[in-house]
JSON list of C-alpha atoms in Angstrom, two decimals:
[
{"chain": "A", "resi": 47, "resn": "MET", "atom": "CA", "xyz": [-40.99, 25.85, 22.01]},
{"chain": "A", "resi": 48, "resn": "LYS", "atom": "CA", "xyz": [-39.91, 29.12, 20.48]},
{"chain": "A", "resi": 49, "resn": "GLY", "atom": "CA", "xyz": [-38.92, 29.24, 16.81]},
{"chain": "A", "resi": 50, "resn": "GLY", "atom": "CA", "xyz": [-39.11, 26.41, 14.31]},
{"chain": "A", "resi": 51, "resn": "VAL", "atom": "CA", "xyz": [-37.58, 23.10, 13.35]},
{"chain": "A", "resi": 52, "resn": "VAL", "atom": "CA", "xyz": [-35.46, 21.97, 10.41]},
{"chain": "A", "resi": 53, "resn": "ARG", "atom": "CA", "xyz": [-36.23, 18.39, 9.40]},
{"chain": "A", "resi": 54, "resn": "LEU", "atom": "CA", "xyz": [-33.39, 16.27, 8.08]},
{"chain": "A", "resi": 55, "resn": "THR", "atom": "CA", "xyz": [-34.35, 14.52, 4.86]},
{"chain": "A", "resi": 56, "resn": "THR", "atom": "CA", "xyz": [-32.90, 11.13, 5.67]},
{"chain": "A", "resi": 57, "resn": "ASN", "atom": "CA", "xyz": [-34.78, 8.62, 7.78]},
{"chain": "A", "resi": 58, "resn": "GLU", "atom": "CA", "xyz": [-31.62, 6.67, 8.46]},
{"chain": "A", "resi": 59, "resn": "LYS", "atom": "CA", "xyz": [-31.17, 6.46, 12.20]},
{"chain": "A", "resi": 60, "resn": "LYS", "atom": "CA", "xyz": [-27.46, 5.72, 11.76]},
{"chain": "A", "resi": 61, "resn": "LEU", "atom": "CA", "xyz": [-26.79, 9.02, 9.96]},
{"chain": "A", "resi": 62, "resn": "ARG", "atom": "CA", "xyz": [-28.78, 11.00, 12.51]},
{"chain": "A", "resi": 63, "resn": "GLN", "atom": "CA", "xyz": [-26.90, 9.27, 15.33]},
{"chain": "A", "resi": 64, "resn": "LEU", "atom": "CA", "xyz": [-23.54, 10.03, 13.69]},
{"chain": "A", "resi": 65, "resn": "ALA", "atom": "CA", "xyz": [-24.50, 13.71, 13.52]},
{"chain": "A", "resi": 66, "resn": "VAL", "atom": "CA", "xyz": [-25.56, 13.69, 17.17]},
{"chain": "A", "resi": 67, "resn": "ASP", "atom": "CA", "xyz": [-22.42, 11.83, 18.24]},
{"chain": "A", "resi": 68, "resn": "THR", "atom": "CA", "xyz": [-20.30, 14.39, 16.40]},
{"chain": "A", "resi": 69, "resn": "ILE", "atom": "CA", "xyz": [-21.85, 17.44, 18.01]},
{"chain": "A", "resi": 70, "resn": "ILE", "atom": "CA", "xyz": [-21.80, 15.77, 21.44]},
{"chain": "A", "resi": 71, "resn": "SER", "atom": "CA", "xyz": [-18.07, 15.10, 20.98]},
{"chain": "A", "resi": 72, "resn": "TRP", "atom": "CA", "xyz": [-17.62, 18.88, 20.93]},
{"chain": "A", "resi": 73, "resn": "GLU", "atom": "CA", "xyz": [-19.17, 19.37, 24.36]},
{"chain": "A", "resi": 74, "resn": "GLY", "atom": "CA", "xyz": [-16.94, 21.72, 26.31]},
{"chain": "A", "resi": 75, "resn": "TYR", "atom": "CA", "xyz": [-15.61, 23.50, 23.22]},
{"chain": "A", "resi": 76, "resn": "THR", "atom": "CA", "xyz": [-15.92, 27.05, 24.48]},
{"chain": "A", "resi": 77, "resn": "GLU", "atom": "CA", "xyz": [-14.58, 30.49, 23.81]},
{"chain": "A", "resi": 78, "resn": "ALA", "atom": "CA", "xyz": [-13.04, 30.47, 27.28]},
{"chain": "A", "resi": 79, "resn": "ASN", "atom": "CA", "xyz": [-10.78, 27.50, 26.50]},
{"chain": "A", "resi": 80, "resn": "GLY", "atom": "CA", "xyz": [-10.38, 28.30, 22.79]},
{"chain": "A", "resi": 81, "resn": "LYS", "atom": "CA", "xyz": [-11.48, 24.84, 21.63]},
{"chain": "A", "resi": 82, "resn": "TYR", "atom": "CA", "xyz": [-14.42, 26.36, 19.69]},
{"chain": "A", "resi": 83, "resn": "LYS", "atom": "CA", "xyz": [-11.85, 27.58, 17.14]},
{"chain": "A", "resi": 84, "resn": "LYS", "atom": "CA", "xyz": [-11.58, 23.97, 15.89]},
{"chain": "A", "resi": 85, "resn": "ILE", "atom": "CA", "xyz": [-15.28, 24.10, 14.96]},
{"chain": "A", "resi": 86, "resn": "VAL", "atom": "CA", "xyz": [-14.92, 27.47, 13.24]},
{"chain": "A", "resi": 87, "resn": "ASP", "atom": "CA", "xyz": [-11.82, 26.25, 11.38]},
{"chain": "A", "resi": 88, "resn": "LEU", "atom": "CA", "xyz": [-13.67, 23.10, 10.26]},
{"chain": "A", "resi": 89, "resn": "TYR", "atom": "CA", "xyz": [-16.55, 25.21, 8.91]},
{"chain": "A", "resi": 90, "resn": "ASN", "atom": "CA", "xyz": [-14.08, 27.51, 7.14]},
{"chain": "A", "resi": 91, "resn": "SER", "atom": "CA", "xyz": [-12.33, 24.50, 5.56]},
{"chain": "A", "resi": 92, "resn": "GLN", "atom": "CA", "xyz": [-15.16, 24.07, 3.03]},
{"chain": "A", "resi": 93, "resn": "SER", "atom": "CA", "xyz": [-13.95, 24.54, -0.53]},
{"chain": "A", "resi": 94, "resn": "LYS", "atom": "CA", "xyz": [-16.92, 26.84, -1.19]},
{"chain": "A", "resi": 95, "resn": "LEU", "atom": "CA", "xyz": [-18.00, 28.94, 1.76]},
{"chain": "A", "resi": 96, "resn": "PRO", "atom": "CA", "xyz": [-21.64, 30.05, 1.77]},
{"chain": "A", "resi": 97, "resn": "LEU", "atom": "CA", "xyz": [-21.77, 33.59, 0.40]},
{"chain": "A", "resi": 98, "resn": "GLY", "atom": "CA", "xyz": [-17.96, 33.42, 0.35]},
{"chain": "A", "resi": 99, "resn": "TYR", "atom": "CA", "xyz": [-17.92, 34.43, 4.02]},
{"chain": "A", "resi": 100, "resn": "LYS", "atom": "CA", "xyz": [-15.16, 33.13, 6.27]},
{"chain": "A", "resi": 101, "resn": "VAL", "atom": "CA", "xyz": [-16.38, 32.97, 9.87]},
{"chain": "A", "resi": 102, "resn": "LYS", "atom": "CA", "xyz": [-14.30, 35.00, 12.32]},
{"chain": "A", "resi": 103, "resn": "TYR", "atom": "CA", "xyz": [-13.53, 33.82, 15.83]},
{"chain": "A", "resi": 104, "resn": "THR", "atom": "CA", "xyz": [-15.45, 36.85, 17.11]},
{"chain": "A", "resi": 105, "resn": "ASP", "atom": "CA", "xyz": [-18.66, 35.87, 15.26]},
{"chain": "A", "resi": 106, "resn": "ALA", "atom": "CA", "xyz": [-21.54, 34.00, 16.86]},
{"chain": "A", "resi": 107, "resn": "TRP", "atom": "CA", "xyz": [-20.97, 30.35, 15.93]},
{"chain": "A", "resi": 108, "resn": "CYS", "atom": "CA", "xyz": [-24.17, 28.40, 16.65]},
{"chain": "A", "resi": 109, "resn": "ALA", "atom": "CA", "xyz": [-25.09, 27.92, 12.95]},
{"chain": "A", "resi": 110, "resn": "THR", "atom": "CA", "xyz": [-21.41, 27.38, 12.20]},
{"chain": "A", "resi": 111, "resn": "ALA", "atom": "CA", "xyz": [-21.35, 24.50, 14.71]},
{"chain": "A", "resi": 112, "resn": "VAL", "atom": "CA", "xyz": [-24.32, 22.58, 13.29]},
{"chain": "A", "resi": 113, "resn": "SER", "atom": "CA", "xyz": [-23.01, 23.19, 9.77]},
{"chain": "A", "resi": 114, "resn": "ALA", "atom": "CA", "xyz": [-19.56, 21.95, 10.79]},
{"chain": "A", "resi": 115, "resn": "VAL", "atom": "CA", "xyz": [-21.16, 18.61, 11.73]},
{"chain": "A", "resi": 116, "resn": "GLY", "atom": "CA", "xyz": [-22.19, 18.25, 8.08]},
{"chain": "A", "resi": 117, "resn": "VAL", "atom": "CA", "xyz": [-18.72, 19.26, 6.91]},
{"chain": "A", "resi": 118, "resn": "GLN", "atom": "CA", "xyz": [-17.03, 16.75, 9.23]},
{"chain": "A", "resi": 119, "resn": "LEU", "atom": "CA", "xyz": [-19.30, 13.89, 8.14]},
{"chain": "A", "resi": 120, "resn": "GLY", "atom": "CA", "xyz": [-19.32, 14.85, 4.45]},
{"chain": "A", "resi": 121, "resn": "ILE", "atom": "CA", "xyz": [-23.09, 15.34, 4.49]},
{"chain": "A", "resi": 122, "resn": "SER", "atom": "CA", "xyz": [-23.37, 19.02, 3.66]},
{"chain": "A", "resi": 123, "resn": "GLU", "atom": "CA", "xyz": [-26.16, 18.14, 1.23]},
{"chain": "A", "resi": 124, "resn": "VAL", "atom": "CA", "xyz": [-28.17, 17.01, 4.29]},
{"chain": "A", "resi": 125, "resn": "LEU", "atom": "CA", "xyz": [-26.96, 19.49, 6.92]},
{"chain": "A", "resi": 126, "resn": "LEU", "atom": "CA", "xyz": [-26.96, 22.55, 4.69]},
{"chain": "A", "resi": 127, "resn": "PRO", "atom": "CA", "xyz": [-23.97, 24.75, 5.53]},
{"chain": "A", "resi": 128, "resn": "GLU", "atom": "CA", "xyz": [-24.55, 28.33, 6.61]},
{"chain": "A", "resi": 129, "resn": "CYS", "atom": "CA", "xyz": [-23.23, 30.54, 9.39]},
{"chain": "A", "resi": 130, "resn": "SER", "atom": "CA", "xyz": [-26.35, 32.71, 9.69]},
{"chain": "A", "resi": 131, "resn": "CYS", "atom": "CA", "xyz": [-29.52, 31.39, 11.34]},
{"chain": "A", "resi": 132, "resn": "GLY", "atom": "CA", "xyz": [-31.76, 33.50, 9.09]},
{"chain": "A", "resi": 133, "resn": "ARG", "atom": "CA", "xyz": [-30.07, 32.39, 5.89]},
{"chain": "A", "resi": 134, "resn": "MET", "atom": "CA", "xyz": [-30.03, 28.80, 7.18]},
{"chain": "A", "resi": 135, "resn": "ILE", "atom": "CA", "xyz": [-33.83, 28.91, 7.50]},
{"chain": "A", "resi": 136, "resn": "ASP", "atom": "CA", "xyz": [-34.08, 30.25, 3.95]},
{"chain": "A", "resi": 137, "resn": "LEU", "atom": "CA", "xyz": [-31.96, 27.34, 2.68]},
{"chain": "A", "resi": 138, "resn": "TYR", "atom": "CA", "xyz": [-34.16, 24.77, 4.41]},
{"chain": "A", "resi": 139, "resn": "LYS", "atom": "CA", "xyz": [-37.34, 26.48, 3.21]},
{"chain": "A", "resi": 140, "resn": "GLU", "atom": "CA", "xyz": [-36.02, 26.36, -0.37]},
{"chain": "A", "resi": 141, "resn": "ALA", "atom": "CA", "xyz": [-35.26, 22.65, 0.12]},
{"chain": "A", "resi": 142, "resn": "GLY", "atom": "CA", "xyz": [-38.80, 22.03, 1.44]},
{"chain": "A", "resi": 143, "resn": "ARG", "atom": "CA", "xyz": [-37.46, 20.93, 4.82]},
{"chain": "A", "resi": 144, "resn": "TRP", "atom": "CA", "xyz": [-38.65, 23.70, 7.15]},
{"chain": "A", "resi": 145, "resn": "GLU", "atom": "CA", "xyz": [-41.37, 22.98, 9.74]},
{"chain": "A", "resi": 146, "resn": "GLU", "atom": "CA", "xyz": [-43.31, 25.70, 11.50]},
{"chain": "A", "resi": 147, "resn": "LYS", "atom": "CA", "xyz": [-45.86, 23.58, 13.33]},
{"chain": "A", "resi": 148, "resn": "ASP", "atom": "CA", "xyz": [-46.20, 23.72, 17.08]},
{"chain": "A", "resi": 149, "resn": "SER", "atom": "CA", "xyz": [-47.42, 20.10, 16.98]},
{"chain": "A", "resi": 150, "resn": "TYR", "atom": "CA", "xyz": [-44.26, 18.78, 15.26]},
{"chain": "A", "resi": 151, "resn": "VAL", "atom": "CA", "xyz": [-42.22, 16.52, 17.55]},
{"chain": "A", "resi": 152, "resn": "PRO", "atom": "CA", "xyz": [-38.53, 16.76, 16.64]},
{"chain": "A", "resi": 153, "resn": "GLU", "atom": "CA", "xyz": [-36.37, 13.69, 16.10]},
{"chain": "A", "resi": 154, "resn": "ILE", "atom": "CA", "xyz": [-32.73, 13.33, 17.02]},
{"chain": "A", "resi": 155, "resn": "GLY", "atom": "CA", "xyz": [-30.58, 15.09, 14.45]},
{"chain": "A", "resi": 156, "resn": "ASP", "atom": "CA", "xyz": [-33.20, 17.76, 13.69]},
{"chain": "A", "resi": 157, "resn": "LEU", "atom": "CA", "xyz": [-32.18, 21.37, 14.11]},
{"chain": "A", "resi": 158, "resn": "ILE", "atom": "CA", "xyz": [-34.17, 23.74, 16.30]},
{"chain": "A", "resi": 159, "resn": "MET", "atom": "CA", "xyz": [-34.15, 27.46, 15.58]},
{"chain": "A", "resi": 160, "resn": "TYR", "atom": "CA", "xyz": [-34.82, 29.88, 18.43]},
{"chain": "A", "resi": 161, "resn": "ASP", "atom": "CA", "xyz": [-36.43, 33.28, 18.32]},
{"chain": "A", "resi": 162, "resn": "TRP", "atom": "CA", "xyz": [-36.10, 34.63, 21.83]},
{"chain": "A", "resi": 163, "resn": "ASP", "atom": "CA", "xyz": [-38.83, 37.21, 21.09]},
{"chain": "A", "resi": 164, "resn": "ASP", "atom": "CA", "xyz": [-41.43, 34.63, 19.98]},
{"chain": "A", "resi": 165, "resn": "SER", "atom": "CA", "xyz": [-44.51, 34.24, 22.19]},
{"chain": "A", "resi": 166, "resn": "GLY", "atom": "CA", "xyz": [-44.48, 30.45, 21.77]},
{"chain": "A", "resi": 167, "resn": "SER", "atom": "CA", "xyz": [-47.95, 30.24, 20.25]},
{"chain": "A", "resi": 168, "resn": "GLY", "atom": "CA", "xyz": [-48.81, 30.23, 16.58]},
{"chain": "A", "resi": 169, "resn": "ASP", "atom": "CA", "xyz": [-46.42, 30.41, 13.66]},
{"chain": "A", "resi": 170, "resn": "ASN", "atom": "CA", "xyz": [-43.24, 32.30, 14.31]},
{"chain": "A", "resi": 171, "resn": "THR", "atom": "CA", "xyz": [-42.64, 35.17, 11.92]},
{"chain": "A", "resi": 172, "resn": "GLY", "atom": "CA", "xyz": [-39.71, 36.75, 13.76]},
{"chain": "A", "resi": 173, "resn": "ALA", "atom": "CA", "xyz": [-36.00, 36.53, 13.17]},
{"chain": "A", "resi": 174, "resn": "PRO", "atom": "CA", "xyz": [-34.03, 33.57, 14.59]},
{"chain": "A", "resi": 175, "resn": "GLU", "atom": "CA", "xyz": [-31.20, 34.26, 17.00]},
{"chain": "A", "resi": 176, "resn": "HIS", "atom": "CA", "xyz": [-29.93, 30.76, 17.72]},
{"chain": "A", "resi": 177, "resn": "VAL", "atom": "CA", "xyz": [-29.86, 27.14, 16.50]},
{"chain": "A", "resi": 178, "resn": "GLY", "atom": "CA", "xyz": [-29.08, 23.79, 18.10]},
{"chain": "A", "resi": 179, "resn": "MET", "atom": "CA", "xyz": [-29.25, 20.09, 17.23]},
{"chain": "A", "resi": 180, "resn": "VAL", "atom": "CA", "xyz": [-31.70, 17.73, 18.91]},
{"chain": "A", "resi": 181, "resn": "ILE", "atom": "CA", "xyz": [-29.67, 15.02, 20.65]},
{"chain": "A", "resi": 182, "resn": "GLU", "atom": "CA", "xyz": [-32.46, 13.25, 22.54]},
{"chain": "A", "resi": 183, "resn": "VAL", "atom": "CA", "xyz": [-36.25, 13.24, 22.78]},
{"chain": "A", "resi": 184, "resn": "ASP", "atom": "CA", "xyz": [-38.32, 11.62, 25.49]},
{"chain": "A", "resi": 185, "resn": "LYS", "atom": "CA", "xyz": [-42.02, 11.80, 26.32]},
{"chain": "A", "resi": 186, "resn": "THR", "atom": "CA", "xyz": [-41.83, 15.29, 27.81]},
{"chain": "A", "resi": 187, "resn": "ASN", "atom": "CA", "xyz": [-38.48, 16.86, 26.88]},
{"chain": "A", "resi": 188, "resn": "ILE", "atom": "CA", "xyz": [-36.32, 17.77, 23.91]},
{"chain": "A", "resi": 189, "resn": "TYR", "atom": "CA", "xyz": [-32.57, 17.87, 24.61]},
{"chain": "A", "resi": 190, "resn": "VAL", "atom": "CA", "xyz": [-30.48, 20.10, 22.38]},
{"chain": "A", "resi": 191, "resn": "MET", "atom": "CA", "xyz": [-26.71, 20.57, 21.91]},
{"chain": "A", "resi": 192, "resn": "GLU", "atom": "CA", "xyz": [-25.70, 24.05, 20.84]},
{"chain": "A", "resi": 193, "resn": "GLY", "atom": "CA", "xyz": [-22.59, 25.94, 19.87]},
{"chain": "A", "resi": 194, "resn": "ASN", "atom": "CA", "xyz": [-22.05, 29.44, 21.19]},
{"chain": "A", "resi": 195, "resn": "LYS", "atom": "CA", "xyz": [-24.59, 29.03, 24.02]},
{"chain": "A", "resi": 196, "resn": "ASN", "atom": "CA", "xyz": [-23.36, 31.41, 26.72]},
{"chain": "A", "resi": 197, "resn": "ASN", "atom": "CA", "xyz": [-19.99, 31.33, 24.92]}
]
C-alpha cells in the first residue's frame, strides 16, 4: 500500500458503517454528470470552513468528499474536515490518529492516503495526492471508495 492510514477514534461499528454507507451512497457522483457538485456544496456548507477556503468545482475533491461525510453525519470532530490531503494528514497527526505502519490493517471507515510516488516499503515521507475511505476489508484486499478518482 502506498501512503498512510488515518485511524478513526471511535470503535463503534455503527458509526463507521454509517460513514461507509454515506460515501457509498455517492457512488456515481462524477464531474461528467455534475452530481459531484452536491458533495462540494455539502462541504462548503460548514459554518467554519477550514482555512476559510471555499472549495471550487474545478478543485480536486477527494479530501472534500471524505470530509463531507463527516459534515453530513454531524461527526466533523471524528472525520476532521479539510479539502487538502496534506493538511488533512497534519490534522490527524496533531490529533494523534495518524498511522504510518506498513503492518497496520485498516478497518472500515478508516481513511487511506495515497502518495503515487511512494515505493511502498518503509515509512512514507512524500506528499499525499489522494485520499479514500475504506469500505470493506477481507483477508487479502482493502476496498476503498474515493471522490475525484478519474473525475
